[in-house]
Short mmCIF file of C-alpha atoms in Angstrom, two decimals:
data_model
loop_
_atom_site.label_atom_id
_atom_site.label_comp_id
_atom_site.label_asym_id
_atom_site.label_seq_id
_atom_site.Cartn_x
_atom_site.Cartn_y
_atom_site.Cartn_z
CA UNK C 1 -47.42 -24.64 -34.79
CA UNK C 2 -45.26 -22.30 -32.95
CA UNK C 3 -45.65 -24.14 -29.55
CA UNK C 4 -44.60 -27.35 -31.23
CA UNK C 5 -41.16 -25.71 -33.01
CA UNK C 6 -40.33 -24.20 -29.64
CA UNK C 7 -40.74 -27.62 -27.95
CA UNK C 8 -38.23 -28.88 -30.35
CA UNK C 9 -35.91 -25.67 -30.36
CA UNK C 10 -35.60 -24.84 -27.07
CA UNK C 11 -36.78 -28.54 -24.80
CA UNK C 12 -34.74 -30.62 -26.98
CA UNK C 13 -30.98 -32.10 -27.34
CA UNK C 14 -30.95 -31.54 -31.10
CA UNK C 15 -27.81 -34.18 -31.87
CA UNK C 16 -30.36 -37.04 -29.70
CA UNK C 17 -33.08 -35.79 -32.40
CA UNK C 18 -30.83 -36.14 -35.27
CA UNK C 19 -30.17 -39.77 -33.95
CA UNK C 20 -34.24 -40.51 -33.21
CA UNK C 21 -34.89 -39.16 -37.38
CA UNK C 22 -32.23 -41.18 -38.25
CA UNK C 23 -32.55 -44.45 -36.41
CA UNK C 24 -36.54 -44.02 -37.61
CA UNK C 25 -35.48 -43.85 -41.12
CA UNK C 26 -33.64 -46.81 -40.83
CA UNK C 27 -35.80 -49.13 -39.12
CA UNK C 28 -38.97 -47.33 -41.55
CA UNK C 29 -36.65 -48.65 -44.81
CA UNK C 30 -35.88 -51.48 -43.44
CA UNK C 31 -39.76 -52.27 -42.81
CA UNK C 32 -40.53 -51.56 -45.99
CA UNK C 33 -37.79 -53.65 -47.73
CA UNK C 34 -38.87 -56.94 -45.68
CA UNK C 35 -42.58 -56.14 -46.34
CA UNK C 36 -41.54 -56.03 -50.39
CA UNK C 37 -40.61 -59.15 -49.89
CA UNK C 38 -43.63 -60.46 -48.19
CA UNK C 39 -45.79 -59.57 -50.74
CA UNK C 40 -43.93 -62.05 -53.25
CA UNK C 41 -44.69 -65.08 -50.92
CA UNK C 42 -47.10 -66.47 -49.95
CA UNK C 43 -49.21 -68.54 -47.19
CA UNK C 44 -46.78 -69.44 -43.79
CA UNK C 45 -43.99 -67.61 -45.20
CA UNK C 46 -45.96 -64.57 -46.53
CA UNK C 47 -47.18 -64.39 -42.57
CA UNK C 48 -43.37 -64.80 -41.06
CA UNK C 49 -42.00 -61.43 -43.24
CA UNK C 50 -45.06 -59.86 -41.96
CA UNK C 51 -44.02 -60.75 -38.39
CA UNK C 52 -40.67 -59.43 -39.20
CA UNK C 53 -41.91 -56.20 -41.03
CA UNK C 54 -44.14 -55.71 -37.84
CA UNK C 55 -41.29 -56.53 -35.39
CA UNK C 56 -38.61 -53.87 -37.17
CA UNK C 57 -40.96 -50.96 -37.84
CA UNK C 58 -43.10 -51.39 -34.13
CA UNK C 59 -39.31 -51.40 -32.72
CA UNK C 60 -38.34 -48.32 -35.09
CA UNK C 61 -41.44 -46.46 -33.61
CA UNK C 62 -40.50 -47.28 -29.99
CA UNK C 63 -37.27 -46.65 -30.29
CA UNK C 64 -37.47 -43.15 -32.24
CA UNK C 65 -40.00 -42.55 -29.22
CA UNK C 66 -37.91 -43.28 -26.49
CA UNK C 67 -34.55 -41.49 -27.98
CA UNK C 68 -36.26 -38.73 -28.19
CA UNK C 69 -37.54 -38.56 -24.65
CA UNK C 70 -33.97 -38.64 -23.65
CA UNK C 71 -33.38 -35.37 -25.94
CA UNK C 72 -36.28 -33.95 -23.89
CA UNK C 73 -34.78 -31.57 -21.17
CA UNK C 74 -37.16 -31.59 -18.85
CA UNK C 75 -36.65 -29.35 -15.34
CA UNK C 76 -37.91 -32.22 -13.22
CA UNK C 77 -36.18 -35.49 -13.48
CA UNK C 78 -37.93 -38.23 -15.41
CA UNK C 79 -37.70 -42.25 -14.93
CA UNK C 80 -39.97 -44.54 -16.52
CA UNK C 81 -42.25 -47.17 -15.44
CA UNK C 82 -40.83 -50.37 -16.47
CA UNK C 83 -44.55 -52.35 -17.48
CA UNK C 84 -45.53 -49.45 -19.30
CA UNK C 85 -42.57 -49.46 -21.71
CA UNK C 86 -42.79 -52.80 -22.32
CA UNK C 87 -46.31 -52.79 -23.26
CA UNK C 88 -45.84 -49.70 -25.46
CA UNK C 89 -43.20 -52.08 -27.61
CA UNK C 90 -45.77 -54.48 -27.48
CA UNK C 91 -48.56 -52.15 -28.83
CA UNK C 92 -46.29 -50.74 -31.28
CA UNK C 93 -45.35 -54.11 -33.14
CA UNK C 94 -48.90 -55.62 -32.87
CA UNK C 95 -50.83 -52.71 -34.30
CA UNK C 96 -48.64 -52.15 -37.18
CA UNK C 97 -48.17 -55.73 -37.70
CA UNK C 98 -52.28 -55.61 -38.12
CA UNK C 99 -52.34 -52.61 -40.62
CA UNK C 100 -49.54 -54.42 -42.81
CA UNK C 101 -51.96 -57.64 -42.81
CA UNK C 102 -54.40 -55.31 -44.23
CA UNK C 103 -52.38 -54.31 -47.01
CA UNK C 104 -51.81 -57.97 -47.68
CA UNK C 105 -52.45 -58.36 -51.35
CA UNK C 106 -55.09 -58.70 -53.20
CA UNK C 107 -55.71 -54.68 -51.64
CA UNK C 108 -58.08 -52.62 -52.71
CA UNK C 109 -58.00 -48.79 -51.99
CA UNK C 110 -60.45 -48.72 -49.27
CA UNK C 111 -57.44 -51.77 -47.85
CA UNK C 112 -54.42 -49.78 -48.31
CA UNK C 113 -56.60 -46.54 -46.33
CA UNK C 114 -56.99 -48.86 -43.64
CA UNK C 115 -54.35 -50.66 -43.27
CA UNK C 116 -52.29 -47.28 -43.17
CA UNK C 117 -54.59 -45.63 -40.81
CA UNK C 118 -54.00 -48.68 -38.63
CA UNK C 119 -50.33 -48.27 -38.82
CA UNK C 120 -51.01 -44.74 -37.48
CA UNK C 121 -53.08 -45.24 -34.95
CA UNK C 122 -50.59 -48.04 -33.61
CA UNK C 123 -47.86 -44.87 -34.01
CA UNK C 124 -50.18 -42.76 -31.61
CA UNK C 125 -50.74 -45.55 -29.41
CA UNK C 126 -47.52 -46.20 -28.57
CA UNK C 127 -46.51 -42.58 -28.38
CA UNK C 128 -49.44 -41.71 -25.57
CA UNK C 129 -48.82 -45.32 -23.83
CA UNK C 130 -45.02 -44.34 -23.83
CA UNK C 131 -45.94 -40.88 -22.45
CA UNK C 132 -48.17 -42.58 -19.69
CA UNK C 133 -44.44 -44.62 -18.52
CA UNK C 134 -43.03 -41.19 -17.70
CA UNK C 135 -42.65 -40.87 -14.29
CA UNK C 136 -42.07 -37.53 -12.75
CA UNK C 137 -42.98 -35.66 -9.70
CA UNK C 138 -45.66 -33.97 -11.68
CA UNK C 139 -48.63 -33.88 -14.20
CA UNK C 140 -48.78 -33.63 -17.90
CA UNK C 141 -51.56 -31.40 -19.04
CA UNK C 142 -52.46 -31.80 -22.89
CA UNK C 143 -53.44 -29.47 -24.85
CA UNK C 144 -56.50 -31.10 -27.35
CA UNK C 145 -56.02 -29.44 -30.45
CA UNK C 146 -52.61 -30.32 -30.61
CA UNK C 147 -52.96 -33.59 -29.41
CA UNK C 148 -55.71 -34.32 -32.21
CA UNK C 149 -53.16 -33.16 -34.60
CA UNK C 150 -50.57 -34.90 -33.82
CA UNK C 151 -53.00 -37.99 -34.56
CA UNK C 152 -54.32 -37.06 -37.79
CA UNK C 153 -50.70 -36.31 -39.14
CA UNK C 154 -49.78 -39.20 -37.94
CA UNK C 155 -52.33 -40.87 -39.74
CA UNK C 156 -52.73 -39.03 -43.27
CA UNK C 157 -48.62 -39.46 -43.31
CA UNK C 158 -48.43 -43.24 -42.99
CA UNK C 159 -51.75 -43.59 -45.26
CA UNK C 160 -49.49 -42.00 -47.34
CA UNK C 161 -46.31 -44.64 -46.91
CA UNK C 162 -48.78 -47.20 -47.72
CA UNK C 163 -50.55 -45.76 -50.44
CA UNK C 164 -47.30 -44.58 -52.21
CA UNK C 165 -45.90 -48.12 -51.36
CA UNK C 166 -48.99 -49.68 -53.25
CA UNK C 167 -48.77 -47.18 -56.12
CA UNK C 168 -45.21 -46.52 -56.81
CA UNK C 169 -43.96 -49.95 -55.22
CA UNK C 170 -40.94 -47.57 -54.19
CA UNK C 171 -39.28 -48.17 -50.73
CA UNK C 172 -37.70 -45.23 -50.43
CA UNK C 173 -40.82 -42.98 -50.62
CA UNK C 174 -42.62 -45.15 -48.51
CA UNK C 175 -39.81 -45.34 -45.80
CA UNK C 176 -39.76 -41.37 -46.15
CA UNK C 177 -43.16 -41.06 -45.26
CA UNK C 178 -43.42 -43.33 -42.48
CA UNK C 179 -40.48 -41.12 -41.11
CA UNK C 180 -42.56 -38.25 -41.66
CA UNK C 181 -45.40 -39.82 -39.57
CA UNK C 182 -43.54 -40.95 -36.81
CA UNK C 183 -41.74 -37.73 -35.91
CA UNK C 184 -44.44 -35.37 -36.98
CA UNK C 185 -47.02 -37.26 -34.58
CA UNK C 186 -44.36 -37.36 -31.72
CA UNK C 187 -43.22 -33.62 -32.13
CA UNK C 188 -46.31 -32.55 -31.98
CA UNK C 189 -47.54 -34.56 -29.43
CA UNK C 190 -44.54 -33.20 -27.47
CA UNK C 191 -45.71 -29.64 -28.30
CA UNK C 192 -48.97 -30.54 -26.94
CA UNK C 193 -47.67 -31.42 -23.17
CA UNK C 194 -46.92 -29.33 -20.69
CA UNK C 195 -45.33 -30.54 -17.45
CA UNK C 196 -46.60 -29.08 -13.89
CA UNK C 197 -44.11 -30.13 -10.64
CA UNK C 198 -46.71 -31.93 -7.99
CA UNK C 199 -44.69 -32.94 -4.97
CA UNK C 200 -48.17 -34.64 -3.80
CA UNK C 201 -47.24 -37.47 -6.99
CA UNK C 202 -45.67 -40.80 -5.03
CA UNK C 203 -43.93 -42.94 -7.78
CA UNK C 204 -43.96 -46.78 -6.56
CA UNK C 205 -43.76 -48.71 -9.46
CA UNK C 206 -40.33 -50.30 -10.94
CA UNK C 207 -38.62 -47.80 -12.62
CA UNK C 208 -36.10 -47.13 -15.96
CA UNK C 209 -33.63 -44.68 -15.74
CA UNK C 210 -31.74 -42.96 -18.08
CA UNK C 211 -28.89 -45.00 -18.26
CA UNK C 212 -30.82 -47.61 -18.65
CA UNK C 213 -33.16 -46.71 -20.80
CA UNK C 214 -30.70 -45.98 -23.56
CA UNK C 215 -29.15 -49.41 -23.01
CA UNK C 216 -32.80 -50.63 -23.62
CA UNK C 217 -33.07 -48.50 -26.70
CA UNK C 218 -29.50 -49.33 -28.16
CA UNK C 219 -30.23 -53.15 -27.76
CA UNK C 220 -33.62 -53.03 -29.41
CA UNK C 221 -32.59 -50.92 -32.07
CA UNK C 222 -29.74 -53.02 -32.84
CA UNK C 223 -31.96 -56.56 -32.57
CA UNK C 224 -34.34 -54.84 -34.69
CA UNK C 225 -31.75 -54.41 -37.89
CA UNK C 226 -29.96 -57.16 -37.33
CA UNK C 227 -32.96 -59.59 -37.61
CA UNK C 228 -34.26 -57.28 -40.79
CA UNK C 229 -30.34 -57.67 -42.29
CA UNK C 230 -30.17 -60.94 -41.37
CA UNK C 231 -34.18 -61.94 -43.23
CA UNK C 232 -33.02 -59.35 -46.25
CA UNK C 233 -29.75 -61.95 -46.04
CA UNK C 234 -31.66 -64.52 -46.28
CA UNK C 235 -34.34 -64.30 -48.54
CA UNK C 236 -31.46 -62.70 -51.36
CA UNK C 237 -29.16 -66.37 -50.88
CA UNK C 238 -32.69 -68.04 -51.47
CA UNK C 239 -33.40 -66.35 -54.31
CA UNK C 240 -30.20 -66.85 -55.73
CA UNK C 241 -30.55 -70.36 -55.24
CA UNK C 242 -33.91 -70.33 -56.50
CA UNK C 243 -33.16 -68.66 -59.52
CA UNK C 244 -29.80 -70.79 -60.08
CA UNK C 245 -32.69 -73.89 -59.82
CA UNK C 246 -34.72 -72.69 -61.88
CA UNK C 247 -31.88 -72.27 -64.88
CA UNK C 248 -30.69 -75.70 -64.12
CA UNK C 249 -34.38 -76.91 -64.85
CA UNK C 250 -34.08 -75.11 -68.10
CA UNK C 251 -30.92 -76.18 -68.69
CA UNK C 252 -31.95 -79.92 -68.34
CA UNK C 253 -35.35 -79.40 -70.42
CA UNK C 254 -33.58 -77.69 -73.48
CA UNK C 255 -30.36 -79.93 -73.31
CA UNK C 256 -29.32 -83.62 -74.01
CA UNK C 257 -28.00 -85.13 -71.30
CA UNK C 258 -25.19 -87.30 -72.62
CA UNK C 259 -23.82 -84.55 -75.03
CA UNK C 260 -24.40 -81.16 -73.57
CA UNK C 261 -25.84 -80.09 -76.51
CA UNK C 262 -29.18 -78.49 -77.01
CA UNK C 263 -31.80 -80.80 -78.23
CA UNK C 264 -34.66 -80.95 -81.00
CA UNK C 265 -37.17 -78.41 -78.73
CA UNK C 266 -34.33 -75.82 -78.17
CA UNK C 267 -33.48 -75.67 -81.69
CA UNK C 268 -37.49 -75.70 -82.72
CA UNK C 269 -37.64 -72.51 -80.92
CA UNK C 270 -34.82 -71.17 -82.27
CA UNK C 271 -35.37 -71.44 -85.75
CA UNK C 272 -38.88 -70.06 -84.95
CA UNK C 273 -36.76 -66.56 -83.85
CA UNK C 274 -34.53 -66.43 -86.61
CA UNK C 275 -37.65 -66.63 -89.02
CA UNK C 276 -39.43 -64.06 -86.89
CA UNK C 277 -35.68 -61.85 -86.85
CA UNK C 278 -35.87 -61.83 -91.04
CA UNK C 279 -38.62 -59.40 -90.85
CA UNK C 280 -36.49 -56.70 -89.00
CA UNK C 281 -33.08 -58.01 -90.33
CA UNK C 282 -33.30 -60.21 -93.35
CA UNK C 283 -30.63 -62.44 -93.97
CA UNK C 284 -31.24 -65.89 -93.97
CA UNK C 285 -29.84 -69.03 -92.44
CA UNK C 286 -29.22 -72.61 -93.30
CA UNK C 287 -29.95 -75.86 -91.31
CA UNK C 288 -27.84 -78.93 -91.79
CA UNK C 289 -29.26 -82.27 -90.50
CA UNK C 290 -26.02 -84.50 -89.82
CA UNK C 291 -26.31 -88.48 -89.20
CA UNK C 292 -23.49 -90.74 -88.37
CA UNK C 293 -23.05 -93.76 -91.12
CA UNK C 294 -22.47 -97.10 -89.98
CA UNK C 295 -23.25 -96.02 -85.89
CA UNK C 296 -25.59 -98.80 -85.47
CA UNK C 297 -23.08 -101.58 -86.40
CA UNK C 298 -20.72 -100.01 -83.60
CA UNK C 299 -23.96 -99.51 -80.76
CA UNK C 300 -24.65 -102.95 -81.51
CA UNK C 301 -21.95 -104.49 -81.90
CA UNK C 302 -20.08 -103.19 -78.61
CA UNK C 303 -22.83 -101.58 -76.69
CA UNK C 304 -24.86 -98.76 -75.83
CA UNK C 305 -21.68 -97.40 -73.49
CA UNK C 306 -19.68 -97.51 -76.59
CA UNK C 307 -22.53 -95.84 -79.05
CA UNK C 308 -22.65 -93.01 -76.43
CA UNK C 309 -18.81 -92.42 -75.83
CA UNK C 310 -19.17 -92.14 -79.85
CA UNK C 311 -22.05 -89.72 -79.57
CA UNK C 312 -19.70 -87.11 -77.31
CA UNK C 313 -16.77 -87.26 -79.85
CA UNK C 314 -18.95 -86.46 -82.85
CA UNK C 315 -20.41 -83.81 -81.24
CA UNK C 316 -17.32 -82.46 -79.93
CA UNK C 317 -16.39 -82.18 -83.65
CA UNK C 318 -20.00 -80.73 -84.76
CA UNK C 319 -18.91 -78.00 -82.55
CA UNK C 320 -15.58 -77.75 -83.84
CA UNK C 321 -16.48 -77.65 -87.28
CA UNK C 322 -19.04 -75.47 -86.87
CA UNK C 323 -17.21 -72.60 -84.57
CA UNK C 324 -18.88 -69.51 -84.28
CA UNK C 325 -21.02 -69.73 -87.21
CA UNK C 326 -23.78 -71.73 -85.88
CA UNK C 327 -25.44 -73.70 -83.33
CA UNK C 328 -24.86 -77.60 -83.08
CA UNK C 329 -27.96 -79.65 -81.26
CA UNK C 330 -28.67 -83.59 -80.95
CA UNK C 331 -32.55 -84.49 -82.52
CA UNK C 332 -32.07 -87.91 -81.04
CA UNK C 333 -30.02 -91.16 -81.53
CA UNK C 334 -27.00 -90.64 -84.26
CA UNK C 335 -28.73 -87.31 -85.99
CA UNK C 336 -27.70 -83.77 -85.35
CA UNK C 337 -28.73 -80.47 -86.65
CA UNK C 338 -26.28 -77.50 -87.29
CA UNK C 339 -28.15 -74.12 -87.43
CA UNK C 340 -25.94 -71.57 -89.40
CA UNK C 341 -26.72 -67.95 -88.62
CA UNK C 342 -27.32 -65.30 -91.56
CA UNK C 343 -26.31 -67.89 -94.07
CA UNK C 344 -24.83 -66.89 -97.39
CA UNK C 345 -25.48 -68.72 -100.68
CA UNK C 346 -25.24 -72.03 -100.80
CA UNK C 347 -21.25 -72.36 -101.77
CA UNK C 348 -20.99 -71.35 -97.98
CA UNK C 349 -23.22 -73.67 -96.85
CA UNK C 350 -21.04 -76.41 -98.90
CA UNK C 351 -18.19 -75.04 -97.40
CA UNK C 352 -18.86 -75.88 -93.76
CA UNK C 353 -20.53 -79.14 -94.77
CA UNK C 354 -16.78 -79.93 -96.50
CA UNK C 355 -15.35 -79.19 -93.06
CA UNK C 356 -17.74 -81.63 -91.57
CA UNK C 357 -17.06 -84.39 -93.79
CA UNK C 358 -13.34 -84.22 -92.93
CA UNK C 359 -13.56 -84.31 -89.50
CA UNK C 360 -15.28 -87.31 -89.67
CA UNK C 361 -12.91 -88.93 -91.83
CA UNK C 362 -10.81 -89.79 -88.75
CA UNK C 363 -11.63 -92.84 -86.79
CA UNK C 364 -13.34 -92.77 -83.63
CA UNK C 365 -11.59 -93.83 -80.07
CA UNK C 366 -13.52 -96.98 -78.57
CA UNK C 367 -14.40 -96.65 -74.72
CA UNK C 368 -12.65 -100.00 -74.30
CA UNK C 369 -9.34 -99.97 -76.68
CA UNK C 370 -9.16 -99.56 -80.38
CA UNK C 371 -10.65 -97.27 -83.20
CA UNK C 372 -13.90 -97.27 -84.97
CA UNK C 373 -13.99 -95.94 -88.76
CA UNK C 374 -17.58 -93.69 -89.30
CA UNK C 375 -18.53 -92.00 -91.83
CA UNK C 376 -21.40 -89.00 -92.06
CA UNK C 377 -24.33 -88.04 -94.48
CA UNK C 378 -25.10 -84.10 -94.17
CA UNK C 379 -28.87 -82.95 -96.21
CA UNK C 380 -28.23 -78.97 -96.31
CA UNK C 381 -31.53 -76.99 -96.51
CA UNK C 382 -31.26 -72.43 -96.80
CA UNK C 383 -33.91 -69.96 -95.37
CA UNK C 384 -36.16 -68.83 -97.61
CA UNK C 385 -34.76 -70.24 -100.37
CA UNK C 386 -36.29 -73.79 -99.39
CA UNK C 387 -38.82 -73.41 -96.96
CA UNK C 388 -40.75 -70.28 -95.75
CA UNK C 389 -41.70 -71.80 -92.33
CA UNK C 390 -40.13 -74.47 -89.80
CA UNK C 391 -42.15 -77.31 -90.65
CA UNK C 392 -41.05 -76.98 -94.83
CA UNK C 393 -37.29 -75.94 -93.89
CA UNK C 394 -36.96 -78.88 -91.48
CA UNK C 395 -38.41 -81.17 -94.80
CA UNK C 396 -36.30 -79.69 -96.73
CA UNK C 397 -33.00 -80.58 -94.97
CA UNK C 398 -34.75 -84.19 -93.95
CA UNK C 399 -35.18 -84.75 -97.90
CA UNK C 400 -31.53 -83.72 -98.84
CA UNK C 401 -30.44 -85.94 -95.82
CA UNK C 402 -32.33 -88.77 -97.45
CA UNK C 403 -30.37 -88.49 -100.91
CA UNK C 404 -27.27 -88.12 -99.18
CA UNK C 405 -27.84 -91.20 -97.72
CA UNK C 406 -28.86 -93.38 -100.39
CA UNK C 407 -25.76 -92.37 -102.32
CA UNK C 408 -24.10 -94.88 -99.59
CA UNK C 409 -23.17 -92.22 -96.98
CA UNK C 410 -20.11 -89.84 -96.87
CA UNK C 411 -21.78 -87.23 -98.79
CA UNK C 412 -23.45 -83.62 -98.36
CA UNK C 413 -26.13 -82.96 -100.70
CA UNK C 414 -28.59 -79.64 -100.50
CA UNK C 415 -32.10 -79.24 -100.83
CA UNK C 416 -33.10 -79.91 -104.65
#
């Protein structure tokens, strides 16, 4: 323990560590945000945010890696073998990219242990293949203990990202975690080398210099949040426009088309709620079943265009009439039904149904030129009063419709 806090006291650039913890935070969040999204889709697409998880958090690993290399002073100077620390990117994003397959849901625990051991041994992978890219005019001697260490905390901390991931579904603590692994496996891998000058070591291979390096680092870093931005981008717009589908569907399925006004299945439901409501907050409500007099004479006489132009203004004056106190929906051809909330005795009921009746009393505009003179028959029908349930409440108002009608239209009557 003590070698391993000197190695990071006294061998290290602190402000370069600060950057490595916090550039593997960031690419560890970022992991875990596209891999929450992964596990909401599913077959090609499920596969491509698993790419993209595997991409950001092997790049995150390899770049926390490398960054802090460059915060390690070391007394003989250090390039890097330019195969080697491409293949350690390489190992990095295709090992994790096979534990977070593993996770894949369905998971079961003995799953989620994998999958997160996986992700650590890819972390240790890359971290010993990284170390075998140093080039130096020396040889790193390891000491065991330390070097087994740094592989099972490695391990136990990112079978803890994924487990607490699984559990908690929280990013945050999973991102933590993975942090945790990363730099506790590297730091105390670090701990665990010691580096002996050998002027007898002839370095032939391409080689990565500093300078470089960091370029190397800055540009992978910087693809690797971009792309995870850019996917988080994404996949929010397509939600949103999933979700702005999705109410348009309902929309369409609980509306008529040619009024805008909710139809017979909308209001079905909703007189189903209000009945449930008057357990917890009794008060009642009335329906009103509406039907235009003398509307067939007009649809046939001048045409289904006409009958529907008709259809609009009567419902624009349903609403009208009815302002805040209720809900106006078409049940098909020339009938409407008003829902009145928390409905008071019946003289209020009347009331509205009076409003309704002069409305109608002015003519109606014809799509083509002229006026059309309507009339309308209202059957008025109060919760509990005359129906305990849907079915008998909907009777109710039918049957008071009914009389209304046979009186010769222009008339409300309520439910005898």
């Amino acid at each position: 323990m003590y070698r391993v806090l000197d190695c990071i006291r006294y061998e290290h650039d602190y402000r370069l560590v600060l950057i490595a913890v916090a550039i593997c935070a960031l690419t560890a969040w970022t992991a875990w945000y596209l891999y929450a999204t992964s596990s909401s889709s599913r077959g090609f697409r499920r596969l491509a945010w698993i790419l993209q998880t595997a991409v950001v958090s092997g790049s995150g690993i390899w770049a926390t890696h490398f960054i802090a290399m460059l915060a390690f002073k070391s007394a003989i100077p250090t390039t890097y073998d330019a195969i080697l620390t491409l293949s350690s990117l390489l190992i990095a994003i295709s090992v994790t990219g096979i534990g977070f397959c593993i996770a894949s849901d369905p998971a079961s625990n003995i799953k989620v242990v994998a999958a997160g051991a996986v992700i650590g041994f890819g972390i240790a992978t890359m971290h010993y293949s990284g170390m075998s890219a140093m080039s130096i005019a020396g040889r790193i001697q390891w000491d065991s203990i330390l070097v087994a260490a740094s592989i099972v905390l490695g391990t136990v901390f990112a079978v803890g990202a994924m487990w607490g991931f699984k559990v908690t579904q929280s990013k945050l603590l999973a991102a933590g975690l993975l942090t945790v692994a990363i730099c506790t496996l590297h730091f105390t891998a670090m701990g665990a080398a010691t580096v002996q000058y050998d002027p007898t070591v002839i370095i032939d291979a391409p080689q990565i210099d500093n300078t470089l390096l960091a370029t190397a680092i800055a540009a992978v870093t910087l693809l690797a949040v971009l792309s995870g931005l850019t996917a988080a981008l994404i996949n929010v717009q397509s939600t949103r426009e999933a979700q702005e589908r999705i109410a348009h569907l309902r929309h369409l399925a609980d509306h008529d088309h040619l009024t805008g006004l909710p139809n017979r299945g909308f209001i079905s439901r909703m007189i189903d709620s209000l009945i449930g409501d008057q357990q917890s907050s009794p008060g009642g409500f009335a329906l009103l079943f509406v039907d235009l007099d003398r509307f067939k004479c007009v649809n046939d006489g001048h045409g289904h265009a006409a009958g529907d132009y008709i259809l609009q203004q009567a419902a624009a004056r349903l609403r009208t009439a009815a302002s805040d106190n209720g809900v106006v929906a078409r049940a098909g051809g020339d009938e409407f039904i008003i829902v009145l909330h928390a409905a008071a005795p019946h003289s209020s009921v009347e009331s509205i149904a009076g409003t309704i009746l002069s409305a109608f009393e002015q003519p109606f505009e014809m799509r083509l030129g002229g006026h059309a003179k309507l009339g309308v028959s209202i059957g008025m029908a109060v919760y509990p009063q005359d129906g305990a349930n849907r079915e008998s409440i909907l009777r109710a108002a039918d049957r008071a419709l009914y009389r209304a009608k046979r009186t010769g239209g222009g008339a409300a009557m309520l439910a005898a």
